Structure formats: structure tokens, C-alpha cells
Amino acid sequence: MDKDSSDLFGTLFEAPAVSRVVPVLVPLPVPGPYSYAVPEGAHVEPGSVVQVPVGPRQLIGVVWDGENDETLDPKKLRPITLVFDCPPLSKEMRSFIEWVASYTLSPPGLVARMAIRAPAALDPEPMVEGLRYLGAEPERMTPARLKVLQLAGDEDVPWTRSGLAHAAGVSLSVIDGLIAQGIFETIFLPPPPVVAKPDPDYVEPRIQGPQKEAATDIVQAVRQGGFSASLIDGVTGSGKTEVYFEAIAETLKRGKQVLILLPEIALTSSFLERFQDRFGAKPGEWHSDLSPRMREKVWRGIVTGEVRVVAGARSALFLPFEELGLIIVDEEHDPAYKQEDRVFYNARDMAVVRARIGEFPIVLVSATPSVESQVNGLSGRYNTVHLPTRFGDAALPDLHVVDMRRHPPERGGFLSPVLLRAISKTIERGEQALLFLNRRGYAPLTLCRVCGHRFQCPQCSSWLVEHRFKNQIQCHQCGYAEPTPEACPECGTLDHLVACGPGVERIAEEVEKHFPDARTIVMSSDLLGGVKRMRLELEAIARGDADIVIGTQLVAKGHNFPLMTLVGIVDADLGLANGDPRAAERTFQLLSQVTGRAGRTGLKSHGLLQTFQPQHPVMQAIVSGDAGAFYEREIAEREKAILPPFGRLASLIVSADTRADAEGHARGLRAAAPHVSGISVLGPAEAPLALVRGRHRFRLLVHGRRNSDMQAFLRTMLANGPKQRGSVQIQVDIDPQSFL
């Protein structure tokens, strides 16, 4: 919302007299607020959203807490140019912003920016023009006019012009003619609500047995008030959603707002429908797929308290609720909660902080909780509620490993005979099969058979992935793409390029070969059509309009497919093939979630995991159903290595246009690290992705004990290290989830 200052207060404030000085936090990477003068007649307080000049620009900022230097002369400072007509950010919200900024070592202005990122919503929504029938009749009555008057005269309620025309089945010109004759008067109506208010008593809860006991525990935490953290640990299909719906109902009865965090809100239309079935209205949505206009309406409704429940992606955590009383973090283990851009934060962990600052309950939910949450449950920090069985008569799928050394696929294929036979039997019964491979595109690598040339991104140290549906090879790091070549650019040989390894498109090709009459759907985030297409395809799968579904991790998150009775994991070893200390945990979580898509409505179901490591602890834990043993082993290994949650990690990525600049700066930081007992610095070394978007990257990993003051260590290291010059940039990631 860039405007000239002369437009903002009108002519009265073109050269305003000033009265005092306030600190204003602006959305820039600076260490703190700037000082501004307050024009006479303007009322501001800590939390007020204002517009201020910064250089030649006008930026939106927030009046912040703290005292200004009394020696500053207001007349020598630039004045605030606009005070927005919206409620100020609460003390709670300002404390939360400061906490996040301090913990993540991020500029507080960039954190505050996430709370005010819908600037057009800062002004009140305009009134809507409406019509009221005055009771008179027109000079000439026609059938169309009679319809309108009969409809408008039945109830003494106002109408909008288009609404009345649509309801009466006439054109707008009929309405305009009646207005011209004075039959209707123009009035102004408040804008309609963005969503209807949910009714906590809309239907009776559909819970029984263990679900009812779990709901009682969670509801009790809401009734007690104050901060509490609960973990709902339940197998897939155990009714976890219905359980936390009861906590939402209790919170609504107490007049408080609710935030539900979901890892993939743009893909969870089924969740929104379940919410509507329980509460009679959908929640407000907050995610990147919303139109700008809808984002403005939702933001305004949250600030004013009109929107009572919001279901959103991780950024919804920074919405300035008027009276937030409960946070739900569904699929709390999901890596999508980690933001790795500008401000690096984990929304799950920050949600717990926000609940503690606001003194209200938070509920974490997962079929495969993170190791951190498991440890918090075992230590008593979280109240853990277990749901070990599926809701109703549904049973968990029978899981088996397929040893690919004993049952290899045919030459050029990736599906073992065991899995192919299972797919065939499933289709014959009129049921659905899901083939899961967490790799987009057709093949992860293309090379030349003659000279061995490998197609690599010119800007990144990653291979170009073939996407046969688009006839492109693409980089999944920076988005670079080019048409799939016919000849090798190195030796010029035609028709000797070979695709190495499978992606979901290649599996679809193999399925088409074996099951030509089957109805097949490929689910991947990079296919044409975007979120709208995905939602339509998910609905088609749920209706039974597909026999075989081939998908990436999109299909693993909370979907309910009634006819899905077979899940085949094409490459169960894929997630284990890297140096990530969380590799085993993530593989266990992902494969457990995927196999949990089968048999959710009571049909006999199976899961087959193709693996070259059938004795791996992850594979054994999944097929045995003994999650407890897996977590016990994983927790013991983390504790032995002093890894999170028993230790602390921070990652520093130093990048620059040249390798020498990046390495030199990283080595300078290492040399500037203070000598502190219990904290060590590893590196610098080239990051696994050493080149991204043309920038060379070196990584430092800081490791400390649980009680280490990691932030103080890093602040000292950065302050004493070399100054950032030229193209050098530093990214600080506290509690990293990715090690690329």
C-alpha cells in the first residue's frame, strides 16, 4: 500500500505539528525499531498499525514497546503518516513476535511482517449498498416487476440489487427501473461475514469408547484454563480429529477463538467438510492458495473476532487473533511445519510458545509423533492421550516386506511380481490400490549411454529430473527447465539418452503396461492444474473413480479413501539413503502414514513394502506394528549422541557468488567462535547442495548440550566474525530439520 504522504491524512496533515516520539517496528532486516514523531491529533499506542516513511518509500509498521531517547526532538524526526483503523496488536502478540525473533536470531521487523501481511485489510471493509421496499407500486406493472415486489414485500428485510434480481429471476434493468420510480430506497448494509459462525452443538459428537475417554481428557484441559500441552497419539483412522473437535467445541462455548494448523491446508478439502459436518459451518482458511481479497477478509475477521475458527498452514500462527483460546497442531510430526525462508522457524514449536505466552491449551496430534514430542510426553511435559485402535470396526492393514533381492522386478521394471499380483487381485475385487514413491517426475537422472554425460542444472549442484508429461527436464531446487533433448549436448549422439531410476511418471508407465484397462491417477505437486486439479482428483479417488493411484507424499496426509485396500511402497529404502540424523524417524513416519491409507472403512487391507533392507529396524517396526520399540531405540540413540531433543543444533549456511568468498567467510566465522564448554562447531564444509541458484554454499554445524545458550554463542560468533561484504549472505537455522 504505497501512497504519497499527502494522500494519507488529507490536506490537514500535509505539514503536521508533532507532539511526541514512539518506536515503530518496520518490515526490514534491521535490529530494532526506528523512532518517529506522532502528529498532533493522532492517537497511537503500542501495537497500533501505522504507515511511516522509510527513505523514499511508505511502509507499514507497528508501534512498539519501549521508551525512546528523551533527547530526541520530535520536530527533527519524520512523522507517522497514517494510523490504520484496526485494533492494535495485543501485548501477547508483541511478546510472541519478540520471542520468535530472539530465538531464531531473526530481525524482529521481518517477524512482525508476518502478522500484518494483508495490508489492504487494515482499513475497515466498506458498507454494502442495499435496497429497501417502500411499499408503493410502479406506474406500470409487468410480470417481472410483480415477481420482484411480491418477493420484496413478503418480508421487511433489505436486499442487495443483484441478490434481489437473482432471487426473482429477472434482469438488473427491472430492478433499476423500480429504483428510478422510487419504489425502493437505497440503504447501506454491513458487509456479509467471511464465514458463518460455527455452532458447537450443531450435531452430537460421533465418538465412542477410547475416543470418548480421550475427548474427556482434552476437554478437561480446556475447562481448567491456563497453559497445557496435550499429545494425541493415535493410529491412522483412530478418530483423532473427532476427539479434538470436542476441545474446539468447548473452546467456542467459552467465547474464545481457535487455530487449527495443518501441514497442507490447500489439499485438505475433506477436513473442511468434516468440520462443517460437525459445526454447521466451515472454518476460515489461511494459506497461499487464497485470493488476495479473501486473505484480506479473513485477516480482518480474525482481528475483529468475527472469524471464530481458522484452519491454516504454518503462517496462520502469526495471525493477530483477538481472543485466541486453543491451538491444534494436526500431523505435528510433518516437516512442512518448518519454514526455511527469511525467518527460519518450526511452527509446531512456536505454537507451543504462543500457547504458553497466551496462557491457553495446545493439542498436538499425530499417528507417528516426532521423537521430540514423544520425549516430552514421556517426561511429563505433555499429557499424552493414546488411541491404539481404529474407530469402529476398521482394522489396521496387514503389512509385509517384499525382499527385492529374492523377488526382483523384470528387466527395466520397478514393481516386483509379488506387488503386481496383489494389485491384480485388488482390482478384480473392485477395490483400489495405492503405489507410493516419494519422487516426482519420470526419472531423477538422465545420462548419455555413449559418453556418460549427465544432465545437471547450470545453476545448482543437482541433476535435472525428467518430466515426461511436460516433455521437460527440470531442477527441483531452483525451477530451471529446458525441453527434453533428443541428442547428447556433449557428444551429439541421437537416441542414446537413458533415464536412470524411477519417478511416479515412470511407475505410471509400468502400471499402464501391466494393467492397460485400469483407471489410473498420478498425484504429484508439479503436475499441471495445481491445487484445484489435486482436489478434484482426491474427490474422484474417494468416490471410487480410480483403480490405481500413484502418488508422492501428497497422498500420505490425512486423506480417507473408502475403497483403498492395498498400499504398495515402491522404494521403502529411499528416505534412508542420506546422512540426515532424522532419516530413520522420517522414513518410519512417512511409510506408516502411507500404509495407513488402507482399510479405513473396515475392508480387509494389505500393505507391501519393497525393500533391499528387510531387516532394517524401520522396516521391522512398521510390519510388526511395534512403534513403541522403534521410538525406544531411536530415543536411546539420540540421547547417546546428544542429538535433539537431548542436545541442540544450529546450522549456518554461508553463500556467495564465488566459492572462494563463501569458503573464506565461513572459515572466518569458525575462527571467531567463542570457546564455550559444551558447544562445538563442525565445519565449514561444502553443503550437500554446494551450488543453488548460482550461489556457492558452505555449512557450519553448531552442536551443544540441551542447556547450552546456543543463541548467545551464535550472536557472539556473528558479531566477532568478518563483516558481510559483497555477495556474501548468512542463513542461521536454529533446530534445523534439513541438512542440505
Short mmCIF file of C-alpha atoms in Angstrom, two decimals, residues 130-136 145 148-149 151-153 157 159 164 174-187:
data_model
loop_
_atom_site.label_atom_id
_atom_site.label_comp_id
_atom_site.label_asym_id
_atom_site.label_seq_id
_atom_site.Cartn_x
_atom_site.Cartn_y
_atom_site.Cartn_z
CA GLY A 130 -28.69 -2.37 -0.42
CA LEU A 131 -32.37 -1.75 -1.19
CA ARG A 132 -35.47 -1.48 0.99
CA TYR A 133 -39.01 -1.77 -0.43
CA LEU A 134 -41.13 1.30 0.41
CA GLY A 135 -44.50 -0.33 -0.26
CA ALA A 136 -45.51 1.72 -3.30
CA ARG A 145 -41.96 -6.25 -11.69
CA VAL A 148 -39.87 -8.54 -7.60
CA LEU A 149 -42.49 -6.76 -5.49
CA LEU A 151 -40.63 -11.21 -3.16
CA ALA A 152 -39.59 -7.92 -1.56
CA GLY A 153 -42.94 -7.41 0.14
CA VAL A 157 -35.73 -7.21 5.03
CA TRP A 159 -31.84 -6.83 -0.35
CA LEU A 164 -32.99 -9.43 -5.46
CA VAL A 174 -36.00 -4.40 -13.94
CA ILE A 175 -34.60 -3.53 -10.51
CA ASP A 176 -33.07 -0.31 -11.84
CA GLY A 177 -36.42 0.75 -13.28
CA LEU A 178 -38.14 0.31 -9.91
CA ILE A 179 -35.38 2.25 -8.17
CA ALA A 180 -35.80 5.12 -10.66
CA GLN A 181 -39.53 5.31 -9.80
CA GLY A 182 -38.82 5.49 -6.06
CA ILE A 183 -40.25 2.02 -5.28
CA PHE A 184 -37.03 1.14 -3.41
CA GLU A 185 -34.76 3.33 -1.31
CA THR A 186 -31.02 2.86 -1.12
CA ILE A 187 -29.59 1.90 2.25
#
